[in-house]
mmCIF file of C-alpha atoms in Angstrom:
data_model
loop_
_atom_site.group_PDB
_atom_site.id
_atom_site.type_symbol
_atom_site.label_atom_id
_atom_site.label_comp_id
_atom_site.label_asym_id
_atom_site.label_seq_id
_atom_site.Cartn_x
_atom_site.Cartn_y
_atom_site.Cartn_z
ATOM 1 C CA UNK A 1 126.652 114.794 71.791
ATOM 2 C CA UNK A 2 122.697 115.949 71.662
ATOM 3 C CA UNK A 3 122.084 112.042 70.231
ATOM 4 C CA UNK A 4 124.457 110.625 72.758
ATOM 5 C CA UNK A 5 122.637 112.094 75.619
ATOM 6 C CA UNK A 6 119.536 110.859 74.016
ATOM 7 C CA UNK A 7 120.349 107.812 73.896
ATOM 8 C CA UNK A 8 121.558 107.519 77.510
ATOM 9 C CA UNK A 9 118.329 108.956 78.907
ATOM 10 C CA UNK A 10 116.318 106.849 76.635
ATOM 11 C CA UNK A 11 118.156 103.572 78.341
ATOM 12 C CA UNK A 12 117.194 105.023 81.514
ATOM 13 C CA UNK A 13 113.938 105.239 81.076
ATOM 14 C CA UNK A 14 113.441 101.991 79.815
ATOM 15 C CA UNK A 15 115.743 100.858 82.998
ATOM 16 C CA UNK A 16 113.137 102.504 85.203
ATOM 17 C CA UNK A 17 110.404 101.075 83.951
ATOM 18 C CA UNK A 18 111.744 97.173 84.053
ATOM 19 C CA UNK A 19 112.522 98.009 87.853
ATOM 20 C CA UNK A 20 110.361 96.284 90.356
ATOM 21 C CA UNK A 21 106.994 98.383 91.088
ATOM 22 C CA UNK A 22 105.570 98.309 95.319
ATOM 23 C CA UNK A 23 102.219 98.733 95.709
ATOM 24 C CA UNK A 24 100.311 98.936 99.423
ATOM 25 C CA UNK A 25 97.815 96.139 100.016
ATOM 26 C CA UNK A 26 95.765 98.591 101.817
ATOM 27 C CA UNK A 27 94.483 102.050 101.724
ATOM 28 C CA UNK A 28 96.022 104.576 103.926
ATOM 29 C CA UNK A 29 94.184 104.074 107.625
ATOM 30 C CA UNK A 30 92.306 101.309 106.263
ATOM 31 C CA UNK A 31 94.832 97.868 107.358
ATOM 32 C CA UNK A 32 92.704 95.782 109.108
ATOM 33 C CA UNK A 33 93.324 94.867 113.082
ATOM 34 C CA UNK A 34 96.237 97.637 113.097
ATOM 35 C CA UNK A 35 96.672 99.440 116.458
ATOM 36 C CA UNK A 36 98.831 102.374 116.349
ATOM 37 C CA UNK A 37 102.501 102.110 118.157
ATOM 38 C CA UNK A 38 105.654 103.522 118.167
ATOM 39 C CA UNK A 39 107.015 99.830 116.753
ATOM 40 C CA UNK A 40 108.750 100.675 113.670
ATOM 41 C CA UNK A 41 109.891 98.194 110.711
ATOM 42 C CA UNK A 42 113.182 96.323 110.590
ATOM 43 C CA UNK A 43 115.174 96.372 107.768
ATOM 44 C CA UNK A 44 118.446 93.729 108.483
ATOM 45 C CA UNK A 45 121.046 92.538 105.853
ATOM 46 C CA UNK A 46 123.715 90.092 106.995
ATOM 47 C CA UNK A 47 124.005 88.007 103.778
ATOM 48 C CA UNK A 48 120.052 87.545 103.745
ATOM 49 C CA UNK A 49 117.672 90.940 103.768
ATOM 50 C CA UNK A 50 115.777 90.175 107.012
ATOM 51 C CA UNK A 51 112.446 92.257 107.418
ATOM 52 C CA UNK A 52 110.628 91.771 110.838
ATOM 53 C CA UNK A 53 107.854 94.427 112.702
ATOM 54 C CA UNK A 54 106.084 95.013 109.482
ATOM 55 C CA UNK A 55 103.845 97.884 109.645
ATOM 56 C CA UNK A 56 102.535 98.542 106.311
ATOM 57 C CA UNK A 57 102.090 95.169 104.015
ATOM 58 C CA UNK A 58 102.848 95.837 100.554
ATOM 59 C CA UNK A 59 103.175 93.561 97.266
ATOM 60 C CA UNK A 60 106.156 94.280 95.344
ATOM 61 C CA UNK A 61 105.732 93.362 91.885
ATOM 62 C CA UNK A 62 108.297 91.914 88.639
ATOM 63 C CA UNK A 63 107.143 91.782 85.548
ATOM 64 C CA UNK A 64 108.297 90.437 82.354
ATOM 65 C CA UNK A 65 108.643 91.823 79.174
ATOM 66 C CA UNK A 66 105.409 91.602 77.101
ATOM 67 C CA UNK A 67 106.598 89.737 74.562
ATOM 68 C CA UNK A 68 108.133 87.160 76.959
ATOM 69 C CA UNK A 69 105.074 86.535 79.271
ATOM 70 C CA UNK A 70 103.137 83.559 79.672
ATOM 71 C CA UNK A 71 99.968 85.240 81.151
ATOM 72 C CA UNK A 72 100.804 83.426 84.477
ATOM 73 C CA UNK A 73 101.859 85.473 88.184
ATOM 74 C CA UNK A 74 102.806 83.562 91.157
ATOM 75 C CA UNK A 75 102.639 85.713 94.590
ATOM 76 C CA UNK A 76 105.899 84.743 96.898
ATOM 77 C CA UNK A 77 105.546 84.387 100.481
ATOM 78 C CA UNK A 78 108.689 84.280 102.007
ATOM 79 C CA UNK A 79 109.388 82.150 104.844
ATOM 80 C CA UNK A 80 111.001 83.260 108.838
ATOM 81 C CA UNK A 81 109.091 81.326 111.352
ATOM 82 C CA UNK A 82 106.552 83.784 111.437
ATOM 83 C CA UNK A 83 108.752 85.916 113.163
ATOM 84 C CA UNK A 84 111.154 87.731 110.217
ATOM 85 C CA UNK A 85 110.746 87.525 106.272
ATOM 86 C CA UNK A 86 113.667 86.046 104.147
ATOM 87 C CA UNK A 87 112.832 88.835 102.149
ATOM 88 C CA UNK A 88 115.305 88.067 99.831
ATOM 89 C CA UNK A 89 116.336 84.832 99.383
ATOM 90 C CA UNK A 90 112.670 83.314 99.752
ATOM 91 C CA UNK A 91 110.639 86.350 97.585
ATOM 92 C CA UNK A 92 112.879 88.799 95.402
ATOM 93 C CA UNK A 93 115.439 86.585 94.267
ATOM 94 C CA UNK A 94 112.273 84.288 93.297
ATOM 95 C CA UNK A 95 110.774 86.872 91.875
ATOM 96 C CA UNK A 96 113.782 87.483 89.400
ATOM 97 C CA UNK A 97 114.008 83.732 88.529
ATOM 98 C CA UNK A 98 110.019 83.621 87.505
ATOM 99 C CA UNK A 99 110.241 86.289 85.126
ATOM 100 C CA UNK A 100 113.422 84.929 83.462
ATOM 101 C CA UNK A 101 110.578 81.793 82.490
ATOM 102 C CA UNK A 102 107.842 84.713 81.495
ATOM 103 C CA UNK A 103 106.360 84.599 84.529
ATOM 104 C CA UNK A 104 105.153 87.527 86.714
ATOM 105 C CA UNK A 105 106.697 87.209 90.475
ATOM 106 C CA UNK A 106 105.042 89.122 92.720
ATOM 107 C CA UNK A 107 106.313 89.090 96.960
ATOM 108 C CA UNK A 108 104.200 89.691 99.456
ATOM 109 C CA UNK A 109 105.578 91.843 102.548
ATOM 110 C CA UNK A 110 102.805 90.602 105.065
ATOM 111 C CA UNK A 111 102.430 91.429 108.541
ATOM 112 C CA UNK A 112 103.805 89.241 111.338
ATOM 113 C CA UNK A 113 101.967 88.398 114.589
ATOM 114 C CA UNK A 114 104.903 88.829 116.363
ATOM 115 C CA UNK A 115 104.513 92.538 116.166
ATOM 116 C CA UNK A 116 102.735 94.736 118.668
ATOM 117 C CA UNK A 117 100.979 96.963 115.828
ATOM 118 C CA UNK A 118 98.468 94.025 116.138
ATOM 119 C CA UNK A 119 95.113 92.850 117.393
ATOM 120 C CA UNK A 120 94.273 88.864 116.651
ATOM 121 C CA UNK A 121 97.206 88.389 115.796
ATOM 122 C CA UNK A 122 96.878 85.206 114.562
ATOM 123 C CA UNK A 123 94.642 86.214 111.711
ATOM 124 C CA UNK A 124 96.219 88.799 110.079
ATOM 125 C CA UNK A 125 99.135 86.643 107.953
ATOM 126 C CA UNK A 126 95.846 84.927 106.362
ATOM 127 C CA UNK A 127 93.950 88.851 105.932
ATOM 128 C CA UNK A 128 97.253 90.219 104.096
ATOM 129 C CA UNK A 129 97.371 86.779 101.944
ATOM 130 C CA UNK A 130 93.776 87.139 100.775
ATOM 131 C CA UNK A 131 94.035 90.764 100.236
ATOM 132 C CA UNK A 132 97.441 90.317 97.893
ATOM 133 C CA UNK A 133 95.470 87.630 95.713
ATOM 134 C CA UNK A 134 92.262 89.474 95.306
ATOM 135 C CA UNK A 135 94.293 92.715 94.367
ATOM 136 C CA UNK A 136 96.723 91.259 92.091
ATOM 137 C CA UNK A 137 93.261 89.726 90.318
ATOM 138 C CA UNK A 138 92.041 92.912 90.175
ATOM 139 C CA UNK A 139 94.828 94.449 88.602
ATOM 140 C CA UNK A 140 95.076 91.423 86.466
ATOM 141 C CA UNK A 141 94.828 93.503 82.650
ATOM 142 C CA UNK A 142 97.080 96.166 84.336
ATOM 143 C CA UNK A 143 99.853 93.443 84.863
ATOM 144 C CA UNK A 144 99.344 91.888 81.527
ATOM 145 C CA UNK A 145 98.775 88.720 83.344
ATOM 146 C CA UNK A 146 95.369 86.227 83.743
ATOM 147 C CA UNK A 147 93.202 86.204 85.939
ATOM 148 C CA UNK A 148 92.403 82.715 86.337
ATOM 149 C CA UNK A 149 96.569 81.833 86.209
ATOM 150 C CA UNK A 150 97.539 83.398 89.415
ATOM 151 C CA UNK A 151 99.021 80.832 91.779
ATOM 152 C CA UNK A 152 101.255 81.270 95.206
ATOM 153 C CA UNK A 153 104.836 79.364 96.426
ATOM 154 C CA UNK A 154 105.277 79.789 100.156
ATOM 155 C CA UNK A 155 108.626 78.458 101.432
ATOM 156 C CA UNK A 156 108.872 77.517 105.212
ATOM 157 C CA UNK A 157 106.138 79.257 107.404
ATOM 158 C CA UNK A 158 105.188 81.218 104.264
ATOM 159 C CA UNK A 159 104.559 77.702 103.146
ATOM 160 C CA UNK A 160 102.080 77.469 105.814
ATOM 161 C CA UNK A 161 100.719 80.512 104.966
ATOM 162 C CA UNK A 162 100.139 79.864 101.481
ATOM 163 C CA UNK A 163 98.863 76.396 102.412
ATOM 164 C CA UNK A 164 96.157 78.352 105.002
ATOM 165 C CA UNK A 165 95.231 80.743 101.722
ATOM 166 C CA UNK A 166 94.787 77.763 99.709
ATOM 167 C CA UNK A 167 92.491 76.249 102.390
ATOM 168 C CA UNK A 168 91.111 79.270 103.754
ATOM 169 C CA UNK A 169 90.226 81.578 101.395
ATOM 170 C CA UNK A 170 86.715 81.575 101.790
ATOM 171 C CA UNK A 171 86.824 82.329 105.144
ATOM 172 C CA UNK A 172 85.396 86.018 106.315
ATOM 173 C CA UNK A 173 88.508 87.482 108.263
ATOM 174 C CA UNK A 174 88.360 91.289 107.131
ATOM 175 C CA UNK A 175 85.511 93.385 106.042
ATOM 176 C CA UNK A 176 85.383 94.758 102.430
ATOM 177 C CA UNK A 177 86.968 97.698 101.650
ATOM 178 C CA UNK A 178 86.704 98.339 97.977
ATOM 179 C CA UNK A 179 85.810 96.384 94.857
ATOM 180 C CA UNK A 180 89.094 94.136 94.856
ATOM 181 C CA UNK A 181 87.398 92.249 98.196
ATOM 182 C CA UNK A 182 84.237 91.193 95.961
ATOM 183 C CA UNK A 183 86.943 88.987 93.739
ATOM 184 C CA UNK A 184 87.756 85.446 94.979
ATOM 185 C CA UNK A 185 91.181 85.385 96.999
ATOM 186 C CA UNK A 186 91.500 80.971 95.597
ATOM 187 C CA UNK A 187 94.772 80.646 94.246
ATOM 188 C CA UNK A 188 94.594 78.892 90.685
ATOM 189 C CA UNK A 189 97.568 76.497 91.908
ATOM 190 C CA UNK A 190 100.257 76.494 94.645
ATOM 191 C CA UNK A 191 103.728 75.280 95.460
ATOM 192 C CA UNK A 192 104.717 74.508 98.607
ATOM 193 C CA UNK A 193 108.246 74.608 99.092
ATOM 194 C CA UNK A 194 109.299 72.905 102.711
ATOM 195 C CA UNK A 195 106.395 74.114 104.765
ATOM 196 C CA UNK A 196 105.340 74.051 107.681
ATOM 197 C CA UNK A 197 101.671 72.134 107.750
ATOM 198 C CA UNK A 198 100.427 70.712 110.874
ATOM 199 C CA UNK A 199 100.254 72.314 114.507
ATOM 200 C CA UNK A 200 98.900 69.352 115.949
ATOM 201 C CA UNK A 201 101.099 66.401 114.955
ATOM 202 C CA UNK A 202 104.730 65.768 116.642
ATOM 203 C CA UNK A 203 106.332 66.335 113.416
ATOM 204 C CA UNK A 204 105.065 70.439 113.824
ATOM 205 C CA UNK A 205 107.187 73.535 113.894
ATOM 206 C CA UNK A 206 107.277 74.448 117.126
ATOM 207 C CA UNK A 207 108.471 78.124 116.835
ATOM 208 C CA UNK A 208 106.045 78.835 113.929
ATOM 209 C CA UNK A 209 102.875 77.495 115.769
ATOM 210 C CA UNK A 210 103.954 79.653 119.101
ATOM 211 C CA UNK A 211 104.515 83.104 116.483
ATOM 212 C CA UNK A 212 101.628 82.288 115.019
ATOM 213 C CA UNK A 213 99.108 81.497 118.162
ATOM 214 C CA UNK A 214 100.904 84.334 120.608
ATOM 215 C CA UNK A 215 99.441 82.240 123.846
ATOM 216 C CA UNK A 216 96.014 81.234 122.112
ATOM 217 C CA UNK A 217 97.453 77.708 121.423
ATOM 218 C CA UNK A 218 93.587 76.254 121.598
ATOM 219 C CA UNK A 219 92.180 73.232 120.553
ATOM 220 C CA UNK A 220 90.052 75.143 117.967
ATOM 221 C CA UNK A 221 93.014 77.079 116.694
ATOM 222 C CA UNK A 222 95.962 74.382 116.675
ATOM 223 C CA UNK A 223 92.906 72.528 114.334
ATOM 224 C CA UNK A 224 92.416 75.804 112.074
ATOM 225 C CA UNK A 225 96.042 75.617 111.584
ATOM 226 C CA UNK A 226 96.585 72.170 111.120
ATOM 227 C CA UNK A 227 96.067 72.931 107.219
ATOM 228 C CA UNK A 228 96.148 68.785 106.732
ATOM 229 C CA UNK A 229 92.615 68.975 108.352
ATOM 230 C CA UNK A 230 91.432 71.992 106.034
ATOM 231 C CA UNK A 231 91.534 70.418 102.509
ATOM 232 C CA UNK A 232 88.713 70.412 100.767
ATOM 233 C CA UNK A 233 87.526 69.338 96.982
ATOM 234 C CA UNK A 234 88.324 72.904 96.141
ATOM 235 C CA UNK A 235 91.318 73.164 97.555
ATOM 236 C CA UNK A 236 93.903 74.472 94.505
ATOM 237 C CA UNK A 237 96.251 71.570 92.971
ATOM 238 C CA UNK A 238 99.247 71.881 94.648
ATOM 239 C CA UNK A 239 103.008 70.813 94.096
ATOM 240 C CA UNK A 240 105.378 70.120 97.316
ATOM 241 C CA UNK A 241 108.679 70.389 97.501
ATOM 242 C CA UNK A 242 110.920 69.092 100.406
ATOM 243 C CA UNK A 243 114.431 66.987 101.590
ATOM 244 C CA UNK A 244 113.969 64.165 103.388
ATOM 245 C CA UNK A 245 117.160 65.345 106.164
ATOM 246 C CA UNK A 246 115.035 68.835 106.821
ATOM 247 C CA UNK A 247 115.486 68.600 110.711
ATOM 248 C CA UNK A 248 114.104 71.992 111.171
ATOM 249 C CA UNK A 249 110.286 71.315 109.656
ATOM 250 C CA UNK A 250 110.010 67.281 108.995
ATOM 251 C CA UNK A 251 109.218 65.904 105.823
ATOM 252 C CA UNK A 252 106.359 64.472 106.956
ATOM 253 C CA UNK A 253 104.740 67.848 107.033
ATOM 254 C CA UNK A 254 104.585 67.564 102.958
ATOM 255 C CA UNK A 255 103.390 64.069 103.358
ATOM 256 C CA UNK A 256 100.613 64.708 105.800
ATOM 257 C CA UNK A 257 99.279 67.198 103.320
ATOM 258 C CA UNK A 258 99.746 65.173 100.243
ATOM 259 C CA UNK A 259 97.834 62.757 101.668
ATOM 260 C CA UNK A 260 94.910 65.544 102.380
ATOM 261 C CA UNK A 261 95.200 66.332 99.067
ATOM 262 C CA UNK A 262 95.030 62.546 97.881
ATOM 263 C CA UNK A 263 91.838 62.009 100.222
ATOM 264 C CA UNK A 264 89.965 64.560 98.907
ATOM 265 C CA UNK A 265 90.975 64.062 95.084
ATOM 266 C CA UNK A 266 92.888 67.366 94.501
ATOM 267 C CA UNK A 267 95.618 67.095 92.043
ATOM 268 C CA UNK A 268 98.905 66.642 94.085
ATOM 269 C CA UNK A 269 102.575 66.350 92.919
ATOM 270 C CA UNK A 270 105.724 65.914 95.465
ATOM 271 C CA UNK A 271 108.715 65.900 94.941
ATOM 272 C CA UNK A 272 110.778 64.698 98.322
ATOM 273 C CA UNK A 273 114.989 65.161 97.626
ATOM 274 C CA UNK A 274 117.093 63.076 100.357
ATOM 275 C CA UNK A 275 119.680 65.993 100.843
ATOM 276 C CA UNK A 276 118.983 69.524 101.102
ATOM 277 C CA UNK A 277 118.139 70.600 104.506
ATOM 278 C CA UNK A 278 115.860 73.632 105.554
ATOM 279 C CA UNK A 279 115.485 76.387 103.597
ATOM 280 C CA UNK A 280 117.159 76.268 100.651
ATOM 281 C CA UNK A 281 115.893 78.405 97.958
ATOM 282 C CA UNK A 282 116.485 78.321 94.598
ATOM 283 C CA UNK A 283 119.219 75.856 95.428
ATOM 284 C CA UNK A 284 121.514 77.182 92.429
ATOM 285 C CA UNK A 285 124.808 75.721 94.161
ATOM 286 C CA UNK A 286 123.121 72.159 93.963
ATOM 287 C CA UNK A 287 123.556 70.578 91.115
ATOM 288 C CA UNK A 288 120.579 67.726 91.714
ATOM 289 C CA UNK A 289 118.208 69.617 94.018
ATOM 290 C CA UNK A 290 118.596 72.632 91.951
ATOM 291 C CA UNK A 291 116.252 70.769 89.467
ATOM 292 C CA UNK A 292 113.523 71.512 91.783
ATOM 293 C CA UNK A 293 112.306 74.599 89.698
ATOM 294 C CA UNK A 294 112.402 73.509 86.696
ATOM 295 C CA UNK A 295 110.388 70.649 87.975
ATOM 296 C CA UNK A 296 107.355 73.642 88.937
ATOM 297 C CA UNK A 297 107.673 74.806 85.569
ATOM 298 C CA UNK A 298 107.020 71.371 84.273
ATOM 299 C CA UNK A 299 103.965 70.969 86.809
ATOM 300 C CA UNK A 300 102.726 74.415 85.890
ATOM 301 C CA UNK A 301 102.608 73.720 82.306
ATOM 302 C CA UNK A 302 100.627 70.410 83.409
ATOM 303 C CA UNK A 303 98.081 72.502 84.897
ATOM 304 C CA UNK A 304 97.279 74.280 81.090
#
């Protein structure tokens, strides 16, 4: 009996320690551009986890097995319109299907400007997404991963917010906090999986660009946020991902920023499917677009 027990709490051990680990991007009473309210976080599951009012960003973190990792992490920015988090179907369930290739998945629970808990609002998506990159560098032995294989996927408006980190991340938005801010927040390589891109063209998501802007719909920031406009040389090579019948963010939002990328001789793949719609996911009930991952792993392996 005295072996049996044993070997029940040794399996549970080992079933704690494969569970997913959360880990606050911040120190306590140090989030940048917070302003205390009552506003409290919104936890909603009707098929789909929906998270909304975030108050404390956090990155929640799967790893493989040591044995089975490559050495690269991806961070996961779900997509909502800026206005909820698929937390779900866009970042845990992707996390889950990374490590089953030896990947690390780690999803990023960032703030949203549609919450009252912040000032300039429209900064504080990109402060959260530099933040998550710089800290999962810094922890880079910890996760058994490299530092200089960490890429992003942002699906819908976290696809705009991963394409901002990839052409924003030397911009100042936050002060430095601890030594994790001295480490460069560029993302080794990003996927882009229908995002939202442009703010300026008529092919733009309306409802992500008003979340986003709160009011403050500029000239100067509908150009900030018109990532298109924002490549540079050292922009990360990038893979996009995106069906041609999307009628919720246009296709031409991928081809406005492959063509960026093209101008300013970045290494750009694209994959555009003619069915799929917006926001499909992993896609595991479609037997052709489903292909679309194993199409990243491909690229990814391009990149060694």
């Amino acid at each position: 009996m005295k072996t049996i027990i044993s070997f029940i709490l040794i399996l549970t051990v080992m079933n704690l320690q494969a569970q997913d680990t959360i880990i606050p991007l911040w120190p306590k009473g140090k989030i940048p551009n917070r302003v205390e309210t009552d506003e409290k976080e919104e936890h909603v599951k009707e098929g789909i986890l929906r998270i909304s009012k975030v108050q404390e960003p956090t990155i929640e973190v799967y790893l493989p097995a040591k044995q089975n990792a490559t050495g690269e992490a991806v961070l996961i920015f779900p997509g909502g319109g800026y206005h909820i988090l698929a937390y779900d179907w866009e970042g845990t369930d992707i996390a889950k299907f990374l490590n089953g290739k030896g990947i690390a998945g780690i999803v990023v629970k960032y703030r949203l400007p549609t919450s009252e808990s912040l000032k300039e609002k429209y900064n504080v998506p990109l402060i959260d997404a530099q933040r998550a990159l710089r800290l999962v560098r810094s922890k880079a032995a910890e996760f058994n991963i490299n530092a200089n294989k960490i890429g992003i996927v942002g699906f819908s408006a976290g696809g705009h917010l991963a394409s901002t980190l990839g052409t924003h991340f030397n911009e100042k938005v936050y002060d430095d906090i601890d030594n994790a801010d001295k480490l460069s927040a560029r993302p080794d390589f990003m996927t882009l999986v229908y995002p939202v891109i442009t703010f300026t063209q008529s092919t733009k998501h309306s409802g992500s660009q008003k979340a986003l802007l709160q009011g403050n719909e500029t000239e100067e920031l509908l150009q900030r946020f018109s990532n298109e406009s924002q490549v540079t040389p050292e922009t990360p090579p990038t893979l996009l991902v995106h069906a041609t019948d999307d009628t919720a963010v246009p296709v031409e939002n991928s081809l406005l920023f492959f063509q960026a990328l093209k101008d300013k001789g970045v290494s750009a793949t694209m994959h555009i499917y003619p069915k799929g719609g917006h926001g499909f996911s992993l896609a595991r009930n479609d037997e052709h677009l489903r292909d679309w991952t194993e199409r990243m792993f491909e690229w990814m392996s391009s990149l060694d």
